Short mmCIF file of N, CA and C in Angstrom, two decimals:
data_model
loop_
_atom_site.label_atom_id
_atom_site.label_comp_id
_atom_site.label_asym_id
_atom_site.label_seq_id
_atom_site.Cartn_x
_atom_site.Cartn_y
_atom_site.Cartn_z
N MET M 1 -18.55 -68.36 10.54
CA MET M 1 -19.19 -67.09 10.24
C MET M 1 -19.47 -67.03 8.74
N ARG M 2 -20.73 -66.85 8.41
CA ARG M 2 -21.13 -66.72 7.01
C ARG M 2 -21.22 -65.23 6.68
N LEU M 3 -20.60 -64.87 5.55
CA LEU M 3 -20.58 -63.47 5.11
C LEU M 3 -21.44 -63.35 3.86
N ASN M 4 -22.47 -62.49 3.94
CA ASN M 4 -23.38 -62.26 2.83
C ASN M 4 -22.75 -61.25 1.88
N LEU M 5 -22.57 -61.65 0.62
CA LEU M 5 -21.93 -60.78 -0.37
C LEU M 5 -22.87 -60.41 -1.52
N ARG M 6 -24.15 -60.69 -1.39
CA ARG M 6 -25.09 -60.44 -2.50
C ARG M 6 -25.10 -58.98 -2.95
N ASP M 7 -24.95 -58.04 -2.01
CA ASP M 7 -25.03 -56.62 -2.38
C ASP M 7 -23.75 -56.09 -3.02
N ILE M 8 -22.63 -56.82 -2.98
CA ILE M 8 -21.41 -56.33 -3.63
C ILE M 8 -21.01 -57.16 -4.85
N ILE M 9 -21.72 -58.26 -5.11
CA ILE M 9 -21.36 -59.14 -6.23
C ILE M 9 -21.39 -58.40 -7.56
N HIS M 10 -22.39 -57.58 -7.76
CA HIS M 10 -22.55 -56.88 -9.05
C HIS M 10 -22.29 -55.38 -8.93
N THR M 11 -21.51 -54.98 -7.91
CA THR M 11 -21.19 -53.57 -7.71
C THR M 11 -19.68 -53.38 -7.70
N PRO M 12 -19.09 -53.06 -8.87
CA PRO M 12 -17.64 -52.85 -8.91
C PRO M 12 -17.20 -51.74 -7.95
N GLY M 13 -16.11 -51.99 -7.23
CA GLY M 13 -15.59 -51.03 -6.28
C GLY M 13 -16.13 -51.21 -4.87
N ALA M 14 -17.18 -52.02 -4.70
CA ALA M 14 -17.76 -52.23 -3.37
C ALA M 14 -16.90 -53.20 -2.57
N SER M 15 -16.99 -53.10 -1.25
CA SER M 15 -16.23 -54.02 -0.40
C SER M 15 -17.00 -54.31 0.89
N ARG M 16 -16.62 -55.40 1.54
CA ARG M 16 -17.22 -55.78 2.81
C ARG M 16 -16.11 -56.26 3.71
N SER M 17 -15.91 -55.58 4.83
CA SER M 17 -14.87 -55.96 5.79
C SER M 17 -15.42 -56.97 6.79
N PHE M 18 -14.52 -57.72 7.40
CA PHE M 18 -14.93 -58.69 8.42
C PHE M 18 -13.84 -58.81 9.48
N SER M 19 -14.26 -59.19 10.66
CA SER M 19 -13.36 -59.42 11.78
C SER M 19 -14.08 -60.33 12.77
N PHE M 20 -13.45 -61.44 13.13
CA PHE M 20 -14.05 -62.36 14.10
C PHE M 20 -12.97 -63.25 14.68
N ASP M 21 -13.30 -63.96 15.75
CA ASP M 21 -12.39 -64.90 16.40
C ASP M 21 -12.88 -66.32 16.16
N MET M 22 -11.92 -67.23 15.93
CA MET M 22 -12.25 -68.65 15.77
C MET M 22 -11.66 -69.43 16.94
N ASP M 23 -12.37 -70.48 17.33
CA ASP M 23 -11.85 -71.38 18.36
C ASP M 23 -11.42 -72.67 17.67
N LEU M 24 -10.10 -72.88 17.58
CA LEU M 24 -9.56 -74.10 16.97
C LEU M 24 -8.86 -74.97 18.01
N SER M 25 -9.23 -74.79 19.28
CA SER M 25 -8.55 -75.51 20.36
C SER M 25 -8.82 -77.01 20.33
N ASP M 26 -9.82 -77.46 19.61
CA ASP M 26 -10.12 -78.89 19.55
C ASP M 26 -9.34 -79.61 18.45
N LEU M 27 -8.56 -78.88 17.64
CA LEU M 27 -7.78 -79.52 16.57
C LEU M 27 -6.55 -80.20 17.15
N ASP M 28 -6.34 -81.44 16.74
CA ASP M 28 -5.24 -82.26 17.23
C ASP M 28 -4.19 -82.41 16.13
N PHE M 29 -2.93 -82.09 16.46
CA PHE M 29 -1.82 -82.23 15.53
C PHE M 29 -0.81 -83.19 16.14
N PHE M 30 -0.79 -84.42 15.69
CA PHE M 30 0.16 -85.44 16.15
C PHE M 30 0.12 -85.60 17.67
N GLY M 31 -1.07 -85.61 18.23
CA GLY M 31 -1.23 -85.79 19.66
C GLY M 31 -1.12 -84.53 20.50
N GLU M 32 -0.87 -83.42 19.89
CA GLU M 32 -0.75 -82.13 20.59
C GLU M 32 -1.91 -81.21 20.18
N ARG M 33 -2.24 -80.28 21.04
CA ARG M 33 -3.26 -79.27 20.75
C ARG M 33 -2.63 -77.89 20.94
N PRO M 34 -1.88 -77.42 19.92
CA PRO M 34 -1.11 -76.18 20.08
C PRO M 34 -1.93 -74.89 19.98
N ILE M 35 -3.17 -74.96 19.50
CA ILE M 35 -3.96 -73.74 19.30
C ILE M 35 -4.88 -73.57 20.51
N CYS M 36 -4.35 -73.02 21.58
CA CYS M 36 -5.11 -72.86 22.83
C CYS M 36 -5.80 -71.50 22.91
N ARG M 37 -5.34 -70.55 22.14
CA ARG M 37 -5.87 -69.18 22.20
C ARG M 37 -6.75 -68.93 20.97
N PRO M 38 -7.63 -67.93 21.05
CA PRO M 38 -8.47 -67.63 19.89
C PRO M 38 -7.64 -67.20 18.67
N VAL M 39 -8.10 -67.59 17.50
CA VAL M 39 -7.47 -67.19 16.25
C VAL M 39 -8.23 -65.96 15.76
N GLU M 40 -7.51 -64.84 15.65
CA GLU M 40 -8.13 -63.58 15.22
C GLU M 40 -8.09 -63.49 13.70
N VAL M 41 -9.26 -63.34 13.08
CA VAL M 41 -9.37 -63.27 11.63
C VAL M 41 -9.85 -61.87 11.23
N THR M 42 -9.13 -61.23 10.31
CA THR M 42 -9.52 -59.92 9.80
C THR M 42 -9.32 -59.91 8.29
N GLY M 43 -10.06 -59.05 7.62
CA GLY M 43 -9.87 -58.93 6.19
C GLY M 43 -11.05 -58.25 5.52
N ALA M 44 -11.10 -58.40 4.19
CA ALA M 44 -12.17 -57.79 3.42
C ALA M 44 -12.36 -58.55 2.11
N VAL M 45 -13.57 -58.46 1.59
CA VAL M 45 -13.88 -58.97 0.25
C VAL M 45 -14.17 -57.74 -0.59
N ARG M 46 -13.48 -57.66 -1.75
CA ARG M 46 -13.63 -56.50 -2.63
C ARG M 46 -14.09 -56.95 -4.01
N ASN M 47 -14.91 -56.11 -4.63
CA ASN M 47 -15.30 -56.33 -6.02
C ASN M 47 -14.37 -55.47 -6.87
N MET M 48 -13.42 -56.13 -7.51
CA MET M 48 -12.44 -55.43 -8.34
C MET M 48 -12.79 -55.67 -9.80
N ALA M 49 -13.49 -54.72 -10.41
CA ALA M 49 -13.90 -54.81 -11.82
C ALA M 49 -14.71 -56.07 -12.09
N GLY M 50 -15.62 -56.41 -11.17
CA GLY M 50 -16.47 -57.56 -11.37
C GLY M 50 -15.94 -58.86 -10.80
N ALA M 51 -14.71 -58.88 -10.35
CA ALA M 51 -14.13 -60.09 -9.74
C ALA M 51 -14.04 -59.89 -8.23
N LEU M 52 -14.56 -60.84 -7.47
CA LEU M 52 -14.50 -60.75 -6.02
C LEU M 52 -13.18 -61.32 -5.52
N THR M 53 -12.49 -60.53 -4.69
CA THR M 53 -11.22 -60.99 -4.12
C THR M 53 -11.33 -60.98 -2.60
N LEU M 54 -10.85 -62.05 -2.00
CA LEU M 54 -10.82 -62.17 -0.55
C LEU M 54 -9.38 -61.97 -0.10
N GLU M 55 -9.17 -60.99 0.78
CA GLU M 55 -7.85 -60.74 1.36
C GLU M 55 -8.02 -60.67 2.86
N GLY M 56 -7.29 -61.53 3.56
CA GLY M 56 -7.42 -61.54 5.01
C GLY M 56 -6.25 -62.24 5.66
N GLU M 57 -6.31 -62.30 6.98
CA GLU M 57 -5.24 -62.92 7.75
C GLU M 57 -5.82 -63.54 9.01
N ALA M 58 -5.30 -64.72 9.36
CA ALA M 58 -5.63 -65.38 10.61
C ALA M 58 -4.36 -65.36 11.47
N ALA M 59 -4.48 -64.96 12.72
CA ALA M 59 -3.29 -64.84 13.58
C ALA M 59 -3.60 -65.31 15.00
N THR M 60 -2.61 -65.96 15.60
CA THR M 60 -2.71 -66.38 16.99
C THR M 60 -1.31 -66.68 17.51
N VAL M 61 -1.23 -67.04 18.78
CA VAL M 61 0.02 -67.49 19.39
C VAL M 61 -0.15 -68.98 19.71
N LEU M 62 0.75 -69.80 19.18
CA LEU M 62 0.70 -71.24 19.39
C LEU M 62 1.50 -71.61 20.63
N ASP M 63 1.00 -72.58 21.39
CA ASP M 63 1.72 -73.14 22.53
C ASP M 63 2.27 -74.49 22.08
N LEU M 64 3.58 -74.54 21.85
CA LEU M 64 4.22 -75.70 21.24
C LEU M 64 5.20 -76.37 22.18
N ARG M 65 5.66 -77.55 21.79
CA ARG M 65 6.71 -78.27 22.49
C ARG M 65 7.80 -78.55 21.47
N CYS M 66 9.03 -78.21 21.81
CA CYS M 66 10.16 -78.38 20.89
C CYS M 66 10.36 -79.87 20.58
N ASP M 67 10.49 -80.18 19.31
CA ASP M 67 10.70 -81.57 18.88
C ASP M 67 12.11 -82.06 19.16
N ARG M 68 13.02 -81.17 19.50
CA ARG M 68 14.41 -81.58 19.79
C ARG M 68 14.67 -81.71 21.29
N CYS M 69 14.28 -80.69 22.07
CA CYS M 69 14.60 -80.71 23.51
C CYS M 69 13.37 -80.91 24.41
N LEU M 70 12.18 -80.94 23.83
CA LEU M 70 10.91 -81.19 24.52
C LEU M 70 10.46 -80.08 25.45
N LYS M 71 11.10 -78.91 25.41
CA LYS M 71 10.69 -77.80 26.26
C LYS M 71 9.51 -77.07 25.62
N PRO M 72 8.55 -76.62 26.44
CA PRO M 72 7.43 -75.84 25.89
C PRO M 72 7.89 -74.43 25.50
N PHE M 73 7.30 -73.90 24.43
CA PHE M 73 7.57 -72.53 24.01
C PHE M 73 6.37 -72.01 23.23
N SER M 74 6.31 -70.70 23.04
CA SER M 74 5.20 -70.07 22.31
C SER M 74 5.76 -69.40 21.07
N ARG M 75 4.95 -69.39 20.01
CA ARG M 75 5.35 -68.75 18.76
C ARG M 75 4.11 -68.17 18.08
N GLU M 76 4.27 -66.95 17.59
CA GLU M 76 3.18 -66.30 16.86
C GLU M 76 3.06 -66.93 15.47
N MET M 77 1.83 -67.10 15.02
CA MET M 77 1.59 -67.64 13.68
C MET M 77 0.58 -66.74 12.96
N ARG M 78 0.96 -66.32 11.76
CA ARG M 78 0.09 -65.49 10.91
C ARG M 78 -0.06 -66.18 9.57
N VAL M 79 -1.30 -66.33 9.13
CA VAL M 79 -1.58 -67.01 7.87
C VAL M 79 -2.36 -66.05 6.97
N PRO M 80 -1.73 -65.56 5.89
CA PRO M 80 -2.46 -64.70 4.96
C PRO M 80 -3.31 -65.55 4.01
N VAL M 81 -4.46 -65.01 3.63
CA VAL M 81 -5.35 -65.68 2.67
C VAL M 81 -5.69 -64.67 1.59
N ASN M 82 -5.35 -65.01 0.35
CA ASN M 82 -5.70 -64.19 -0.81
C ASN M 82 -6.30 -65.13 -1.84
N SER M 83 -7.56 -64.88 -2.21
CA SER M 83 -8.22 -65.80 -3.11
C SER M 83 -9.30 -65.08 -3.92
N LEU M 84 -9.59 -65.65 -5.07
CA LEU M 84 -10.70 -65.18 -5.89
C LEU M 84 -11.96 -65.92 -5.47
N MET M 85 -13.12 -65.27 -5.67
CA MET M 85 -14.40 -65.89 -5.33
C MET M 85 -15.31 -65.80 -6.55
N ALA M 86 -16.19 -66.79 -6.70
CA ALA M 86 -17.11 -66.80 -7.83
C ALA M 86 -18.41 -67.48 -7.44
N GLU M 87 -19.49 -67.14 -8.19
CA GLU M 87 -20.78 -67.79 -7.95
C GLU M 87 -20.83 -69.16 -8.63
N THR M 88 -20.17 -69.28 -9.78
CA THR M 88 -20.10 -70.55 -10.50
C THR M 88 -18.68 -70.75 -11.01
N LEU M 89 -18.31 -72.01 -11.20
CA LEU M 89 -16.99 -72.33 -11.72
C LEU M 89 -17.11 -72.89 -13.13
N GLU M 90 -16.29 -72.36 -14.03
CA GLU M 90 -16.25 -72.91 -15.38
C GLU M 90 -15.31 -74.11 -15.42
N ASP M 91 -14.27 -74.07 -14.62
CA ASP M 91 -13.27 -75.12 -14.57
C ASP M 91 -13.38 -75.80 -13.20
N GLU M 92 -13.95 -77.01 -13.14
CA GLU M 92 -14.19 -77.71 -11.89
C GLU M 92 -12.91 -78.07 -11.14
N GLU M 93 -11.77 -78.09 -11.82
CA GLU M 93 -10.52 -78.51 -11.20
C GLU M 93 -9.75 -77.34 -10.58
N ASN M 94 -10.25 -76.13 -10.62
CA ASN M 94 -9.55 -74.98 -10.08
C ASN M 94 -9.86 -74.86 -8.58
N ASP M 95 -8.88 -75.25 -7.75
CA ASP M 95 -9.06 -75.20 -6.29
C ASP M 95 -8.76 -73.82 -5.71
N ASP M 96 -8.24 -72.91 -6.52
CA ASP M 96 -7.86 -71.59 -6.02
C ASP M 96 -9.04 -70.65 -5.88
N ILE M 97 -10.15 -70.96 -6.51
CA ILE M 97 -11.33 -70.10 -6.47
C ILE M 97 -12.33 -70.64 -5.45
N ILE M 98 -12.79 -69.76 -4.57
CA ILE M 98 -13.78 -70.14 -3.55
C ILE M 98 -15.17 -69.95 -4.16
N LEU M 99 -15.97 -70.99 -4.08
CA LEU M 99 -17.31 -70.97 -4.64
C LEU M 99 -18.30 -70.43 -3.61
N LEU M 100 -19.07 -69.43 -4.01
CA LEU M 100 -20.10 -68.86 -3.13
C LEU M 100 -21.33 -69.76 -3.12
N GLU M 101 -22.01 -69.81 -1.98
CA GLU M 101 -23.25 -70.56 -1.86
C GLU M 101 -24.38 -69.55 -1.63
N ASN M 102 -25.21 -69.35 -2.64
CA ASN M 102 -26.31 -68.38 -2.57
C ASN M 102 -25.82 -66.99 -2.19
N GLY M 103 -24.68 -66.60 -2.73
CA GLY M 103 -24.13 -65.26 -2.48
C GLY M 103 -23.44 -65.12 -1.14
N GLU M 104 -23.17 -66.24 -0.47
CA GLU M 104 -22.52 -66.20 0.84
C GLU M 104 -21.27 -67.08 0.83
N VAL M 105 -20.35 -66.76 1.75
CA VAL M 105 -19.14 -67.56 1.92
C VAL M 105 -18.98 -67.87 3.40
N ASP M 106 -18.57 -69.12 3.69
CA ASP M 106 -18.30 -69.54 5.06
C ASP M 106 -16.84 -69.21 5.37
N LEU M 107 -16.61 -68.05 5.98
CA LEU M 107 -15.24 -67.59 6.26
C LEU M 107 -14.52 -68.48 7.26
N GLU M 108 -15.25 -69.03 8.22
CA GLU M 108 -14.61 -69.90 9.21
C GLU M 108 -14.03 -71.14 8.53
N GLU M 109 -14.74 -71.70 7.57
CA GLU M 109 -14.23 -72.86 6.84
C GLU M 109 -13.00 -72.50 6.01
N VAL M 110 -13.04 -71.36 5.33
CA VAL M 110 -11.92 -70.91 4.49
C VAL M 110 -10.67 -70.70 5.34
N PHE M 111 -10.80 -69.99 6.46
CA PHE M 111 -9.63 -69.67 7.27
C PHE M 111 -9.16 -70.87 8.11
N THR M 112 -10.06 -71.75 8.52
CA THR M 112 -9.64 -72.96 9.22
C THR M 112 -8.80 -73.83 8.31
N THR M 113 -9.25 -74.01 7.07
CA THR M 113 -8.50 -74.82 6.10
C THR M 113 -7.12 -74.21 5.85
N ALA M 114 -7.06 -72.90 5.65
CA ALA M 114 -5.78 -72.23 5.39
C ALA M 114 -4.85 -72.37 6.60
N PHE M 115 -5.40 -72.25 7.80
CA PHE M 115 -4.59 -72.32 9.02
C PHE M 115 -4.03 -73.72 9.21
N VAL M 116 -4.86 -74.74 9.02
CA VAL M 116 -4.41 -76.13 9.18
C VAL M 116 -3.33 -76.47 8.15
N LEU M 117 -3.52 -76.04 6.91
CA LEU M 117 -2.54 -76.33 5.86
C LEU M 117 -1.21 -75.61 6.10
N ALA M 118 -1.23 -74.51 6.83
CA ALA M 118 -0.01 -73.75 7.09
C ALA M 118 0.76 -74.25 8.32
N MET M 119 0.17 -75.15 9.09
CA MET M 119 0.85 -75.65 10.29
C MET M 119 2.08 -76.45 9.89
N GLU M 120 3.19 -76.18 10.56
CA GLU M 120 4.44 -76.90 10.33
C GLU M 120 4.37 -78.27 11.00
N PRO M 121 4.93 -79.30 10.38
CA PRO M 121 4.90 -80.62 11.02
C PRO M 121 5.90 -80.75 12.17
N LYS M 122 6.97 -79.98 12.13
CA LYS M 122 7.99 -80.01 13.18
C LYS M 122 8.16 -78.61 13.75
N HIS M 123 8.41 -78.57 15.07
CA HIS M 123 8.59 -77.28 15.75
C HIS M 123 9.85 -77.34 16.60
N VAL M 124 10.72 -76.35 16.44
CA VAL M 124 11.91 -76.25 17.28
C VAL M 124 11.92 -74.88 17.96
N CYS M 125 12.38 -74.86 19.21
CA CYS M 125 12.37 -73.62 19.98
C CYS M 125 13.33 -72.59 19.40
N SER M 126 14.44 -73.07 18.80
CA SER M 126 15.36 -72.18 18.09
C SER M 126 16.13 -73.02 17.09
N GLU M 127 16.63 -72.38 16.06
CA GLU M 127 17.35 -73.10 15.00
C GLU M 127 18.61 -73.77 15.52
N ASP M 128 19.22 -73.22 16.58
CA ASP M 128 20.45 -73.81 17.11
C ASP M 128 20.20 -74.73 18.32
N CYS M 129 18.95 -75.20 18.49
CA CYS M 129 18.63 -76.12 19.58
C CYS M 129 19.39 -77.43 19.35
N LYS M 130 20.11 -77.88 20.39
CA LYS M 130 20.93 -79.09 20.27
C LYS M 130 20.17 -80.36 20.63
N GLY M 131 19.00 -80.21 21.27
CA GLY M 131 18.18 -81.37 21.59
C GLY M 131 18.66 -82.12 22.81
N LEU M 132 18.26 -83.40 22.87
CA LEU M 132 18.59 -84.27 23.99
C LEU M 132 19.61 -85.32 23.57
N CYS M 133 20.43 -85.77 24.51
CA CYS M 133 21.38 -86.85 24.26
C CYS M 133 20.57 -88.12 24.01
N PRO M 134 20.85 -88.85 22.94
CA PRO M 134 20.07 -90.06 22.66
C PRO M 134 20.32 -91.19 23.66
N HIS M 135 21.37 -91.08 24.47
CA HIS M 135 21.69 -92.15 25.41
C HIS M 135 21.20 -91.86 26.82
N CYS M 136 21.55 -90.69 27.35
CA CYS M 136 21.19 -90.40 28.74
C CYS M 136 20.01 -89.43 28.87
N GLY M 137 19.64 -88.76 27.78
CA GLY M 137 18.50 -87.86 27.81
C GLY M 137 18.81 -86.47 28.35
N ALA M 138 20.07 -86.14 28.56
CA ALA M 138 20.44 -84.82 29.07
C ALA M 138 20.17 -83.75 28.01
N ASP M 139 19.76 -82.58 28.47
CA ASP M 139 19.52 -81.46 27.56
C ASP M 139 20.87 -80.89 27.13
N LEU M 140 21.21 -81.05 25.87
CA LEU M 140 22.51 -80.61 25.36
C LEU M 140 22.60 -79.09 25.22
N ASN M 141 21.49 -78.37 25.35
CA ASN M 141 21.51 -76.91 25.34
C ASN M 141 22.10 -76.37 26.64
N GLU M 142 22.02 -77.15 27.71
CA GLU M 142 22.54 -76.72 29.01
C GLU M 142 24.00 -77.11 29.20
N GLY M 143 24.54 -77.87 28.27
CA GLY M 143 25.94 -78.27 28.35
C GLY M 143 26.10 -79.71 27.90
N PRO M 144 27.36 -80.14 27.71
CA PRO M 144 27.59 -81.50 27.25
C PRO M 144 27.23 -82.52 28.34
N CYS M 145 26.85 -83.72 27.92
CA CYS M 145 26.53 -84.78 28.88
C CYS M 145 27.80 -85.57 29.19
N GLN M 146 27.69 -86.55 30.06
CA GLN M 146 28.85 -87.34 30.48
C GLN M 146 29.01 -88.63 29.67
N CYS M 147 28.21 -88.79 28.63
CA CYS M 147 28.29 -90.00 27.81
C CYS M 147 29.57 -89.99 26.98
N ARG M 148 30.11 -91.18 26.78
CA ARG M 148 31.28 -91.32 25.92
C ARG M 148 30.79 -91.37 24.48
N PRO M 149 31.43 -90.63 23.59
CA PRO M 149 30.97 -90.66 22.19
C PRO M 149 31.03 -92.07 21.62
N GLU M 150 29.96 -92.43 20.95
CA GLU M 150 29.89 -93.76 20.36
C GLU M 150 30.63 -93.78 19.03
N VAL M 151 31.38 -94.84 18.79
CA VAL M 151 32.14 -94.98 17.55
C VAL M 151 31.24 -95.61 16.49
N ASP M 152 31.28 -95.05 15.31
CA ASP M 152 30.55 -95.61 14.18
C ASP M 152 31.05 -97.04 13.96
N PRO M 153 30.14 -98.04 13.91
CA PRO M 153 30.59 -99.43 13.75
C PRO M 153 31.45 -99.65 12.51
N ARG M 154 31.27 -98.84 11.50
CA ARG M 154 32.07 -98.99 10.28
C ARG M 154 33.51 -98.55 10.50
N LEU M 155 33.72 -97.73 11.54
CA LEU M 155 35.06 -97.23 11.84
C LEU M 155 35.66 -97.87 13.09
N ALA M 156 35.01 -98.90 13.64
CA ALA M 156 35.46 -99.53 14.89
C ALA M 156 36.86 -100.09 14.77
N VAL M 157 37.20 -100.67 13.62
CA VAL M 157 38.53 -101.24 13.43
C VAL M 157 39.59 -100.14 13.51
N LEU M 158 39.31 -98.99 12.93
CA LEU M 158 40.26 -97.87 13.00
C LEU M 158 40.41 -97.37 14.44
N ALA M 159 39.32 -97.37 15.19
CA ALA M 159 39.38 -96.94 16.59
C ALA M 159 40.27 -97.89 17.39
N GLN M 160 40.18 -99.17 17.10
CA GLN M 160 41.03 -100.14 17.79
C GLN M 160 42.51 -99.88 17.48
N LEU M 161 42.82 -99.51 16.25
CA LEU M 161 44.21 -99.18 15.88
C LEU M 161 44.70 -97.99 16.68
N LEU M 162 43.83 -96.97 16.83
CA LEU M 162 44.21 -95.78 17.60
C LEU M 162 44.43 -96.13 19.07
N ASP M 163 43.60 -97.03 19.61
CA ASP M 163 43.77 -97.46 21.00
C ASP M 163 45.09 -98.18 21.19
N LYS M 164 45.51 -99.02 20.22
CA LYS M 164 46.78 -99.77 20.30
C LYS M 164 47.97 -98.81 20.24
N GLU M 165 47.88 -97.77 19.43
CA GLU M 165 48.97 -96.81 19.29
C GLU M 165 49.14 -95.99 20.55
N SER M 166 48.04 -95.69 21.24
CA SER M 166 48.13 -94.86 22.44
C SER M 166 48.68 -95.66 23.64
N ASN M 167 48.66 -96.99 23.59
CA ASN M 167 49.19 -97.83 24.67
C ASN M 167 50.63 -98.00 24.59
#
């Protein structure tokens, strides 16, 4: 969605609101496609004493799979975007300022970039998720498995001493 800002660029105090939905369901994150629902984007561009500021938020519910126990779960994700906008840049290395193209800004590009950068690389269903047993694959959240605890090879000699004492 391109937003035309020509009429507020030189009008201090003016603003332009926006609201639209984005489809990011084709984005792949490590073999998963967690963004199955529309991403709702809302916000406004304001001329604050000659400086254009973009304030908005992208929000959706992600359909994820826990990296510890592999169970599917859903989690709400909200990404705020606050940025300055300009027609020209004096400092080419400033990535914080969004450059306007003929008085317009591509909001879908701005919010897609912000949303992708805010995605977490790992997802867990809860902070206290115990995951799966590395040997038998049992879900440790449902209870302990029947596997015998493995002894650290560096401590194997000590374990043998304990076995001799118990006999």
